Amino acid sequence: MCGRFTLTVDPSELQDAFSDFTFPDQFSPRFNIAPTQPVLAIPNDAKNKADFFLWGLIPSWAKDPSIANKLINARGETISEKPSFRGGFKYKRCLIIADGFYEWKAQPGVKTKTPYFIHMKDRKPFAFAGLWDEWHSPDGGSVRTCTIITTEPNELMSTLHNRMPVILNQKDYADWLDAAPRTPDSLLHLIKSFPADKMSAYPVSTMVNAPGNDRAELVVPVQ
């Protein structure tokens, strides 16, 4: 799964990396983004504009918004079949912007898992494949939410966990963000593990375990 990630670059650096899109002029660096919190995402609404969505999908048909806690990730293998995701896969896809993420590795004989920080070797920001939706509450309010798609791990990630988030290649952004309805067969080839040789990982402090901790020390390597 993917349960925490980071977005620490400044808006100008992000704009350089995603030149086809527009971003908010200002936002704070985040070193420990957790479920139910705002994440920066680009929906396939033909505007090519990033905005903040809450992490944890609330399908438009949901009666109880607490379902978001169970829908922070969507398994790529069943995304076209599950009622919570199949509509979004066809109609509402998004890029979720990050520059790193965390995973916890279990060690034989050790009760506490070791957190690892995973990033691109070139340290550039990247995009998770996601789905989004807009939910309208009974009182007339609305909220836009999203979920991160996961898949089988690559060689690097398999040493840490049995899942990894789907990271899209830049050349596939336009295809993923097509505003037109898409069939599963036309998109499933994008649901795959990212090349391990472009990624790196190292252990970090267990401070990341607490969602309230959100500072630069979280991504400092530890022995």
CSV table of C-alpha atoms in Angstrom, one decimal:
chain,number,residue,atom,x,y,z
A,1,MET,CA,0.0,0.0,0.0
A,2,CYS,CA,1.0,3.7,0.1
A,3,GLY,CA,0.2,5.3,3.4
A,4,ARG,CA,2.5,8.3,3.6
A,5,PHE,CA,4.3,10.5,1.2
A,6,THR,CA,6.1,13.9,0.8
A,7,LEU,CA,5.9,17.0,-1.4
A,8,THR,CA,8.8,19.3,-0.3
A,9,VAL,CA,9.8,21.1,-3.5
A,10,ASP,CA,8.9,24.8,-4.0
A,11,PRO,CA,6.2,25.8,-6.5
A,12,SER,CA,8.7,27.0,-9.1
A,13,GLU,CA,10.6,23.7,-9.1
A,14,LEU,CA,7.3,21.9,-9.4
A,15,GLN,CA,6.3,24.1,-12.3
A,16,ASP,CA,9.6,23.3,-14.1
A,17,ALA,CA,9.0,19.5,-13.7
A,18,PHE,CA,5.4,19.7,-14.8
A,19,SER,CA,5.5,22.4,-17.4
A,20,ASP,CA,2.2,21.5,-19.1
A,21,PHE,CA,0.2,22.2,-15.9
A,22,THR,CA,-0.4,25.1,-13.6
A,23,PHE,CA,0.0,25.0,-9.8
A,24,PRO,CA,-1.0,27.1,-6.8
A,25,ASP,CA,1.4,30.0,-6.3
A,26,GLN,CA,2.2,29.0,-2.8
A,27,PHE,CA,2.0,25.9,-0.6
A,28,SER,CA,4.0,24.7,2.3
A,29,PRO,CA,6.5,21.8,2.1
A,30,ARG,CA,5.0,18.5,3.5
A,31,PHE,CA,7.3,15.8,4.9
A,32,ASN,CA,4.6,13.4,6.2
A,33,ILE,CA,1.3,13.6,4.2
A,34,ALA,CA,-1.2,11.2,5.7
A,35,PRO,CA,-4.6,9.9,4.7
A,36,THR,CA,-7.6,12.4,5.1
A,37,GLN,CA,-5.2,15.3,4.6
A,38,PRO,CA,-5.0,17.6,1.5
A,39,VAL,CA,-2.9,16.4,-1.4
A,40,LEU,CA,-2.0,18.2,-4.6
A,41,ALA,CA,-3.6,16.5,-7.6
A,42,ILE,CA,-4.4,17.2,-11.2
A,43,PRO,CA,-7.8,15.9,-12.3
A,44,ASN,CA,-8.7,14.9,-15.8
A,45,ASP,CA,-11.2,17.8,-16.2
A,46,ALA,CA,-9.3,19.3,-19.3
A,47,LYS,CA,-8.1,22.3,-17.3
A,48,ASN,CA,-4.5,20.9,-16.6
A,49,LYS,CA,-4.6,22.7,-13.3
A,50,ALA,CA,-3.5,21.3,-9.9
A,51,ASP,CA,-5.7,21.7,-6.8
A,52,PHE,CA,-6.0,20.3,-3.3
A,53,PHE,CA,-8.0,17.1,-2.8
A,54,LEU,CA,-8.5,15.1,0.4
A,55,TRP,CA,-6.7,11.8,0.4
A,56,GLY,CA,-9.2,9.0,0.8
A,57,LEU,CA,-11.9,8.5,-1.9
A,58,ILE,CA,-15.5,9.2,-1.2
A,59,PRO,CA,-17.5,8.0,-4.2
A,60,SER,CA,-20.2,10.3,-5.3
A,61,TRP,CA,-22.8,7.7,-4.4
A,62,ALA,CA,-21.5,7.1,-0.9
A,63,LYS,CA,-24.0,7.8,2.0
A,64,ASP,CA,-21.3,7.9,4.7
A,65,PRO,CA,-18.1,10.0,4.1
A,66,SER,CA,-16.2,7.8,6.6
A,67,ILE,CA,-15.7,5.3,3.7
A,68,ALA,CA,-12.7,7.5,2.8
A,69,ASN,CA,-10.7,5.9,5.5
A,70,LYS,CA,-10.9,2.5,3.7
A,71,LEU,CA,-10.3,3.9,0.2
A,72,ILE,CA,-6.8,5.6,0.4
A,73,ASN,CA,-5.5,3.0,-2.1
A,74,ALA,CA,-7.0,1.1,-5.0
A,75,ARG,CA,-5.5,-2.2,-6.1
A,76,GLY,CA,-4.6,-1.9,-9.8
A,77,GLU,CA,-5.4,-5.6,-10.4
A,78,THR,CA,-9.1,-5.1,-9.6
A,79,ILE,CA,-9.6,-1.4,-10.3
A,80,SER,CA,-11.9,-2.0,-13.3
A,81,GLU,CA,-14.2,-4.3,-11.2
A,82,LYS,CA,-14.6,-2.9,-7.8
A,83,PRO,CA,-17.7,-0.7,-7.4
A,84,SER,CA,-15.8,2.0,-5.5
A,85,PHE,CA,-13.3,2.4,-8.3
A,86,ARG,CA,-14.5,1.2,-11.7
A,87,GLY,CA,-16.5,4.4,-12.4
A,88,GLY,CA,-13.5,6.6,-11.5
A,89,PHE,CA,-11.2,4.4,-13.6
A,90,LYS,CA,-13.4,5.1,-16.6
A,91,TYR,CA,-14.3,8.8,-16.0
A,92,LYS,CA,-12.2,10.4,-13.2
A,93,ARG,CA,-8.5,9.9,-13.2
A,94,CYS,CA,-5.8,12.2,-11.7
A,95,LEU,CA,-2.1,12.7,-11.1
A,96,ILE,CA,-1.2,12.9,-7.4
A,97,ILE,CA,2.0,14.9,-7.0
A,98,ALA,CA,4.8,13.8,-4.7
A,99,ASP,CA,8.6,13.8,-4.4
A,100,GLY,CA,8.9,10.8,-2.1
A,101,PHE,CA,7.0,8.2,-0.1
A,102,TYR,CA,7.5,6.0,2.9
A,103,GLU,CA,7.2,2.2,3.4
A,104,TRP,CA,7.7,0.1,6.5
A,105,LYS,CA,10.0,-3.0,6.4
A,106,ALA,CA,9.4,-5.9,8.8
A,107,GLN,CA,12.6,-7.3,10.3
A,108,PRO,CA,12.7,-10.9,11.7
A,109,GLY,CA,12.6,-10.9,15.4
A,110,VAL,CA,12.0,-7.1,15.6
A,111,LYS,CA,8.7,-5.9,16.8
A,112,THR,CA,8.9,-2.4,15.3
A,113,LYS,CA,9.0,-2.0,11.6
A,114,THR,CA,11.7,0.2,10.1
A,115,PRO,CA,10.4,3.1,8.0
A,116,TYR,CA,12.1,3.7,4.6
A,117,PHE,CA,12.0,6.8,2.5
A,118,ILE,CA,11.8,6.1,-1.3
A,119,HIS,CA,12.5,8.7,-3.9
A,120,MET,CA,13.7,9.1,-7.5
A,121,LYS,CA,17.5,9.0,-7.9
A,122,ASP,CA,17.4,12.4,-9.6
A,123,ARG,CA,15.4,13.7,-6.6
A,124,LYS,CA,12.8,15.2,-9.0
A,125,PRO,CA,9.1,15.2,-8.2
A,126,PHE,CA,6.8,12.6,-9.8
A,127,ALA,CA,3.1,11.6,-10.1
A,128,PHE,CA,1.2,8.7,-8.7
A,129,ALA,CA,-1.7,7.4,-10.7
A,130,GLY,CA,-4.9,8.3,-8.9
A,131,LEU,CA,-8.7,8.4,-9.1
A,132,TRP,CA,-10.8,11.3,-7.9
A,133,ASP,CA,-14.5,12.1,-7.2
A,134,GLU,CA,-16.7,14.8,-5.9
A,135,TRP,CA,-19.0,14.0,-3.0
A,136,HIS,CA,-22.0,16.2,-2.1
A,137,SER,CA,-23.2,16.2,1.5
A,138,PRO,CA,-26.8,16.4,2.6
A,139,ASP,CA,-26.3,20.0,3.7
A,140,GLY,CA,-25.3,21.1,0.3
A,141,GLY,CA,-21.5,21.1,0.7
A,142,SER,CA,-19.1,19.3,-1.5
A,143,VAL,CA,-15.6,17.8,-1.2
A,144,ARG,CA,-13.2,16.5,-3.8
A,145,THR,CA,-11.3,13.4,-2.8
A,146,CYS,CA,-8.8,11.0,-4.3
A,147,THR,CA,-7.1,7.6,-4.0
A,148,ILE,CA,-3.6,6.3,-5.0
A,149,ILE,CA,-3.5,3.2,-7.2
A,150,THR,CA,-1.1,0.4,-6.2
A,151,THR,CA,0.5,-2.5,-8.0
A,152,GLU,CA,3.0,-5.3,-7.6
A,153,PRO,CA,6.4,-4.1,-6.3
A,154,ASN,CA,9.5,-3.7,-8.4
A,155,GLU,CA,12.9,-5.2,-7.4
A,156,LEU,CA,13.7,-2.4,-5.0
A,157,MET,CA,10.2,-2.2,-3.4
A,158,SER,CA,9.9,-6.0,-3.0
A,159,THR,CA,12.6,-5.8,-0.3
A,160,LEU,CA,10.4,-3.5,1.7
A,161,HIS,CA,6.8,-4.5,1.0
A,162,ASN,CA,4.6,-6.6,-1.3
A,163,ARG,CA,2.9,-3.5,-2.9
A,164,MET,CA,3.9,-0.1,-4.3
A,165,PRO,CA,2.1,2.9,-5.7
A,166,VAL,CA,1.8,3.2,-9.4
A,167,ILE,CA,4.2,6.0,-10.6
A,168,LEU,CA,3.4,7.2,-14.1
A,169,ASN,CA,6.0,8.0,-16.8
A,170,GLN,CA,5.8,11.6,-17.9
A,171,LYS,CA,5.0,10.5,-21.5
A,172,ASP,CA,1.8,8.9,-20.1
A,173,TYR,CA,0.4,11.9,-18.3
A,174,ALA,CA,-1.8,13.0,-21.2
A,175,ASP,CA,-3.2,9.5,-21.8
A,176,TRP,CA,-4.0,9.2,-18.1
A,177,LEU,CA,-5.6,12.6,-18.0
A,178,ASP,CA,-7.8,12.1,-21.1
A,179,ALA,CA,-11.1,13.7,-20.2
A,180,ALA,CA,-13.0,11.3,-22.4
A,181,PRO,CA,-14.4,8.0,-20.9
A,182,ARG,CA,-11.9,5.2,-21.3
A,183,THR,CA,-12.2,1.4,-21.4
A,184,PRO,CA,-10.1,-0.7,-19.0
A,185,ASP,CA,-8.2,-2.3,-22.0
A,186,SER,CA,-7.0,1.2,-23.1
A,187,LEU,CA,-5.5,2.0,-19.7
A,188,LEU,CA,-4.5,-1.1,-17.9
A,189,HIS,CA,-1.1,-1.1,-19.6
A,190,LEU,CA,-0.2,1.9,-17.5
A,191,ILE,CA,-0.9,0.1,-14.2
A,192,LYS,CA,2.6,-1.3,-13.6
A,193,SER,CA,5.6,-1.0,-11.3
A,194,PHE,CA,8.0,1.8,-12.0
A,195,PRO,CA,11.6,0.9,-13.0
A,196,ALA,CA,13.6,0.1,-9.9
A,197,ASP,CA,16.9,1.4,-11.4
A,198,LYS,CA,15.4,5.0,-11.3
A,199,MET,CA,14.6,4.8,-7.6
A,200,SER,CA,16.4,4.8,-4.3
A,201,ALA,CA,15.5,4.0,-0.7
A,202,TYR,CA,17.0,4.4,2.8
A,203,PRO,CA,15.9,4.0,6.4
A,204,VAL,CA,14.6,7.0,8.3
A,205,SER,CA,13.5,7.8,11.9
A,206,THR,CA,10.4,6.2,13.4
A,207,MET,CA,9.3,9.8,14.0
A,208,VAL,CA,7.4,9.4,10.7
A,209,ASN,CA,5.1,6.9,12.4
A,210,ALA,CA,3.2,9.8,14.0
A,211,PRO,CA,1.1,11.8,11.5
A,212,GLY,CA,1.5,14.9,13.6
A,213,ASN,CA,5.3,15.0,12.9
A,214,ASP,CA,5.8,16.9,9.7
A,215,ARG,CA,9.4,18.4,9.4
A,216,ALA,CA,12.5,18.0,7.4
A,217,GLU,CA,14.2,15.6,9.9
A,218,LEU,CA,11.8,12.9,8.8
A,219,VAL,CA,13.7,12.3,5.5
A,220,VAL,CA,17.2,12.4,7.1
A,221,PRO,CA,18.9,8.9,6.7
A,222,VAL,CA,19.5,6.9,9.9
A,223,GLN,CA,21.7,3.9,10.5
